[in-house]
Amino acid sequence: MLSIADLKRTVGAAPIVPVLTIDDASHAAALATALGDAGIRAVEVTLRTEAALEALALMKAAVPSLLVGAGTILGEGDLDAAARAGADFFVSPGFPLALRDAVIASGVAFIPGVATPTEAMERCDEGFQLLKLFPAEVVGGQSMLKALAGPLPHIQFMPTGGITIDNLEDYLRLPNVVCIGGTWLARPDDISSGDMTAIGARAREALSKAAR
């Protein structure tokens, strides 16, 4: 079973995590190959479509070295279904009590969503080592993360929401940011049209900026 420590080590070398919404699972294998060839090491497949679970499984089968996470985990049912589909890690936009209890009982690698200092402190006390600041730009973005780094320097984040090619470098310079999540790398229309060349090019551009 993947640990958060393993996940952090993997994304440390490639700190861009594409957040994917896939409407047609037939594109999943090509998408995984395009992102993997570009240097992406981990992706988050959102459970927002009927094709999501099948796509997740097909991406993992196509590129076994790629860490394929399940996002938009809203309850225990989502957690169980994504685990059965072979998800390596799991991500939620928030963390209600029922979901928290199910996650802690499962022992899986989980990145809970937070939007306030209190939530971040609570998740840290519960043993979570990596938190998703969401929606990052809406709740303060870089300013919020800089403010949190003072009193809470031990808490690390994967900010997601509003991050683009234009601001990713600023986020990744922050000492409490391990990686960033982004939807712009693989837009749903590009996935649906099978434009893997454009997706791969954006991924390479993002990783190039991340390495500076």
GROMACS .gro file of C-alpha atoms in nm:
model
  212
    1MET     CA    1   0.000   0.000   0.000
    2LEU     CA    2   0.132   0.343  -0.097
    3SER     CA    3   0.216   0.575   0.191
    4ILE     CA    4   0.197   0.953   0.189
    5ALA     CA    5   0.573   0.958   0.246
    6ASP     CA    6   0.617   0.755  -0.075
    7LEU     CA    7   0.380   0.989  -0.260
    8LYS     CA    8   0.569   1.296  -0.140
    9ARG     CA    9   0.898   1.147  -0.253
   10THR     CA   10   0.756   1.066  -0.595
   11VAL     CA   11   0.607   1.409  -0.662
   12GLY     CA   12   0.911   1.581  -0.517
   13ALA     CA   13   1.090   1.529  -0.848
   14ALA     CA   14   0.787   1.629  -1.056
   15PRO     CA   15   0.563   1.849  -0.837
   16ILE     CA   16   0.277   1.893  -1.083
   17VAL     CA   17  -0.033   1.676  -1.032
   18PRO     CA   18  -0.281   1.705  -1.320
   19VAL     CA   19  -0.642   1.703  -1.201
   20LEU     CA   20  -0.839   1.511  -1.464
   21THR     CA   21  -1.208   1.500  -1.547
   22ILE     CA   22  -1.259   1.217  -1.797
   23ASP     CA   23  -1.592   1.169  -1.974
   24ASP     CA   24  -1.483   0.882  -2.200
   25ALA     CA   25  -1.265   0.604  -2.060
   26SER     CA   26  -1.147   0.508  -2.409
   27HIS     CA   27  -0.900   0.799  -2.389
   28ALA     CA   28  -0.754   0.693  -2.054
   29ALA     CA   29  -0.463   0.479  -2.172
   30ALA     CA   30  -0.341   0.737  -2.424
   31LEU     CA   31  -0.376   1.010  -2.162
   32ALA     CA   32  -0.169   0.817  -1.910
   33THR     CA   33   0.098   0.753  -2.172
   34ALA     CA   34   0.112   1.118  -2.280
   35LEU     CA   35   0.145   1.245  -1.923
   36GLY     CA   36   0.393   0.976  -1.822
   37ASP     CA   37   0.609   1.040  -2.128
   38ALA     CA   38   0.608   1.412  -2.041
   39GLY     CA   39   0.750   1.336  -1.697
   40ILE     CA   40   0.438   1.351  -1.481
   41ARG     CA   41   0.462   1.109  -1.189
   42ALA     CA   42   0.116   1.136  -1.031
   43VAL     CA   43  -0.234   1.232  -1.144
   44GLU     CA   44  -0.572   1.283  -0.977
   45VAL     CA   45  -0.879   1.145  -1.157
   46THR     CA   46  -1.189   1.320  -1.026
   47LEU     CA   47  -1.492   1.105  -0.956
   48ARG     CA   48  -1.723   1.349  -1.132
   49THR     CA   49  -1.819   1.137  -1.432
   50GLU     CA   50  -1.958   0.791  -1.489
   51ALA     CA   51  -1.637   0.700  -1.671
   52ALA     CA   52  -1.404   0.801  -1.388
   53LEU     CA   53  -1.351   0.466  -1.215
   54GLU     CA   54  -1.296   0.277  -1.540
   55ALA     CA   55  -1.061   0.549  -1.661
   56LEU     CA   56  -0.864   0.531  -1.337
   57ALA     CA   57  -0.816   0.157  -1.374
   58LEU     CA   58  -0.718   0.186  -1.742
   59MET     CA   59  -0.464   0.461  -1.671
   60LYS     CA   60  -0.300   0.249  -1.402
   61ALA     CA   61  -0.289  -0.054  -1.633
   62ALA     CA   62  -0.141   0.148  -1.920
   63VAL     CA   63   0.138   0.308  -1.714
   64PRO     CA   64   0.192   0.109  -1.393
   65SER     CA   65   0.466   0.346  -1.272
   66LEU     CA   66   0.223   0.640  -1.275
   67LEU     CA   67   0.059   0.706  -0.940
   68VAL     CA   68  -0.311   0.736  -1.016
   69GLY     CA   69  -0.516   0.899  -0.744
   70ALA     CA   70  -0.891   0.935  -0.703
   71GLY     CA   71  -1.021   1.285  -0.640
   72THR     CA   72  -1.355   1.430  -0.534
   73ILE     CA   73  -1.391   1.163  -0.265
   74LEU     CA   74  -1.710   1.271  -0.090
   75GLY     CA   75  -1.798   0.971   0.122
   76GLU     CA   76  -1.718   0.615   0.220
   77GLY     CA   77  -1.882   0.481  -0.096
   78ASP     CA   78  -1.646   0.681  -0.316
   79LEU     CA   79  -1.350   0.567  -0.108
   80ASP     CA   80  -1.442   0.201  -0.141
   81ALA     CA   81  -1.518   0.221  -0.513
   82ALA     CA   82  -1.192   0.401  -0.591
   83ALA     CA   83  -0.994   0.150  -0.386
   84ARG     CA   84  -1.151  -0.136  -0.580
   85ALA     CA   85  -1.060   0.040  -0.906
   86GLY     CA   86  -0.695   0.043  -0.798
   87ALA     CA   87  -0.637   0.402  -0.688
   88ASP     CA   88  -0.294   0.462  -0.538
   89PHE     CA   89  -0.404   0.760  -0.329
   90PHE     CA   90  -0.718   0.959  -0.255
   91VAL     CA   91  -0.808   1.329  -0.240
   92SER     CA   92  -1.112   1.513  -0.105
   93PRO     CA   93  -1.229   1.876  -0.134
   94GLY     CA   94  -1.326   1.877   0.235
   95PHE     CA   95  -1.332   1.634   0.527
   96PRO     CA   96  -1.665   1.573   0.702
   97LEU     CA   97  -1.663   1.349   1.009
   98ALA     CA   98  -1.810   1.041   0.843
   99LEU     CA   99  -1.548   1.049   0.568
  100ARG     CA  100  -1.270   1.114   0.819
  101ASP     CA  101  -1.363   0.809   1.023
  102ALA     CA  102  -1.377   0.587   0.714
  103VAL     CA  103  -1.040   0.713   0.590
  104ILE     CA  104  -0.867   0.663   0.924
  105ALA     CA  105  -1.007   0.309   0.947
  106SER     CA  106  -0.890   0.228   0.593
  107GLY     CA  107  -0.527   0.336   0.636
  108VAL     CA  108  -0.499   0.450   0.274
  109ALA     CA  109  -0.285   0.739   0.152
  110PHE     CA  110  -0.526   1.030   0.175
  111ILE     CA  111  -0.495   1.404   0.110
  112PRO     CA  112  -0.786   1.580   0.285
  113GLY     CA  113  -0.907   1.918   0.170
  114VAL     CA  114  -0.881   2.215   0.406
  115ALA     CA  115  -0.958   2.585   0.376
  116THR     CA  116  -0.879   2.728   0.722
  117PRO     CA  117  -0.600   2.719   0.983
  118THR     CA  118  -0.825   2.528   1.224
  119GLU     CA  119  -0.894   2.258   0.967
  120ALA     CA  120  -0.523   2.230   0.890
  121MET     CA  121  -0.437   2.193   1.259
  122GLU     CA  122  -0.708   1.931   1.310
  123ARG     CA  123  -0.595   1.723   1.013
  124CYS     CA  124  -0.234   1.743   1.129
  125ASP     CA  125  -0.335   1.628   1.478
  126GLU     CA  126  -0.514   1.333   1.317
  127GLY     CA  127  -0.190   1.228   1.148
  128PHE     CA  128  -0.237   1.357   0.793
  129GLN     CA  129   0.098   1.462   0.649
  130LEU     CA  130  -0.014   1.634   0.329
  131LEU     CA  131  -0.323   1.858   0.295
  132LYS     CA  132  -0.505   1.994  -0.008
  133LEU     CA  133  -0.561   2.369   0.023
  134PHE     CA  134  -0.884   2.410  -0.171
  135PRO     CA  135  -1.002   2.617  -0.346
  136ALA     CA  136  -0.656   2.767  -0.317
  137GLU     CA  137  -0.696   3.100  -0.494
  138VAL     CA  138  -1.039   3.164  -0.342
  139VAL     CA  139  -0.919   3.115   0.018
  140GLY     CA  140  -0.606   3.329  -0.013
  141GLY     CA  141  -0.368   3.128  -0.225
  142GLN     CA  142  -0.006   3.219  -0.178
  143SER     CA  143  -0.088   3.476   0.089
  144MET     CA  144  -0.271   3.214   0.293
  145LEU     CA  145   0.014   2.964   0.259
  146LYS     CA  146   0.273   3.224   0.358
  147ALA     CA  147   0.067   3.315   0.663
  148LEU     CA  148   0.024   2.951   0.764
  149ALA     CA  149   0.397   2.882   0.731
  150GLY     CA  150   0.472   3.105   1.030
  151PRO     CA  151   0.273   2.937   1.309
  152LEU     CA  152   0.239   2.599   1.133
  153PRO     CA  153   0.572   2.534   0.957
  154HIS     CA  154   0.534   2.157   0.999
  155ILE     CA  155   0.220   2.133   0.785
  156GLN     CA  156   0.263   2.069   0.411
  157PHE     CA  157   0.018   2.136   0.131
  158MET     CA  158  -0.088   2.049  -0.222
  159PRO     CA  159  -0.277   2.368  -0.321
  160THR     CA  160  -0.539   2.316  -0.591
  161GLY     CA  161  -0.793   2.550  -0.745
  162GLY     CA  162  -0.702   2.848  -0.960
  163ILE     CA  163  -0.340   2.747  -1.014
  164THR     CA  164  -0.216   2.797  -1.370
  165ILE     CA  165   0.102   2.799  -1.574
  166ASP     CA  166   0.139   3.166  -1.482
  167ASN     CA  167   0.148   3.128  -1.103
  168LEU     CA  168   0.272   2.774  -1.040
  169GLU     CA  169   0.632   2.887  -0.989
  170ASP     CA  170   0.528   3.126  -0.713
  171TYR     CA  171   0.341   2.849  -0.534
  172LEU     CA  172   0.625   2.599  -0.565
  173ARG     CA  173   0.872   2.845  -0.413
  174LEU     CA  174   0.682   2.834  -0.085
  175PRO     CA  175   0.847   2.609   0.174
  176ASN     CA  176   0.519   2.446   0.282
  177VAL     CA  177   0.413   2.345  -0.071
  178VAL     CA  178   0.508   1.992  -0.179
  179CYS     CA  179   0.327   1.998  -0.514
  180ILE     CA  180   0.039   2.170  -0.689
  181GLY     CA  181  -0.275   2.034  -0.851
  182GLY     CA  182  -0.397   2.181  -1.177
  183THR     CA  183  -0.682   2.130  -1.420
  184TRP     CA  184  -0.535   2.328  -1.708
  185LEU     CA  185  -0.283   2.062  -1.813
  186ALA     CA  186  -0.543   1.823  -1.951
  187ARG     CA  187  -0.864   2.009  -2.028
  188PRO     CA  188  -1.177   1.797  -2.074
  189ASP     CA  189  -1.218   1.912  -2.435
  190ASP     CA  190  -0.860   1.811  -2.519
  191ILE     CA  191  -0.913   1.472  -2.355
  192SER     CA  192  -1.242   1.421  -2.539
  193SER     CA  193  -1.087   1.514  -2.873
  194GLY     CA  194  -0.784   1.295  -2.811
  195ASP     CA  195  -0.540   1.585  -2.840
  196MET     CA  196  -0.265   1.419  -2.639
  197THR     CA  197   0.002   1.626  -2.813
  198ALA     CA  198  -0.134   1.946  -2.658
  199ILE     CA  199  -0.167   1.779  -2.318
  200GLY     CA  200   0.187   1.648  -2.328
  201ALA     CA  201   0.321   1.988  -2.434
  202ARG     CA  202   0.148   2.164  -2.144
  203ALA     CA  203   0.278   1.906  -1.900
  204ARG     CA  204   0.634   1.950  -2.024
  205GLU     CA  205   0.603   2.328  -2.003
  206ALA     CA  206   0.474   2.307  -1.645
  207LEU     CA  207   0.748   2.069  -1.535
  208SER     CA  208   1.009   2.291  -1.699
  209LYS     CA  209   0.888   2.587  -1.495
  210ALA     CA  210   0.871   2.376  -1.180
  211ALA     CA  211   1.238   2.281  -1.220
  212ARG     CA  212   1.368   2.639  -1.227
   0.00000   0.00000   0.00000
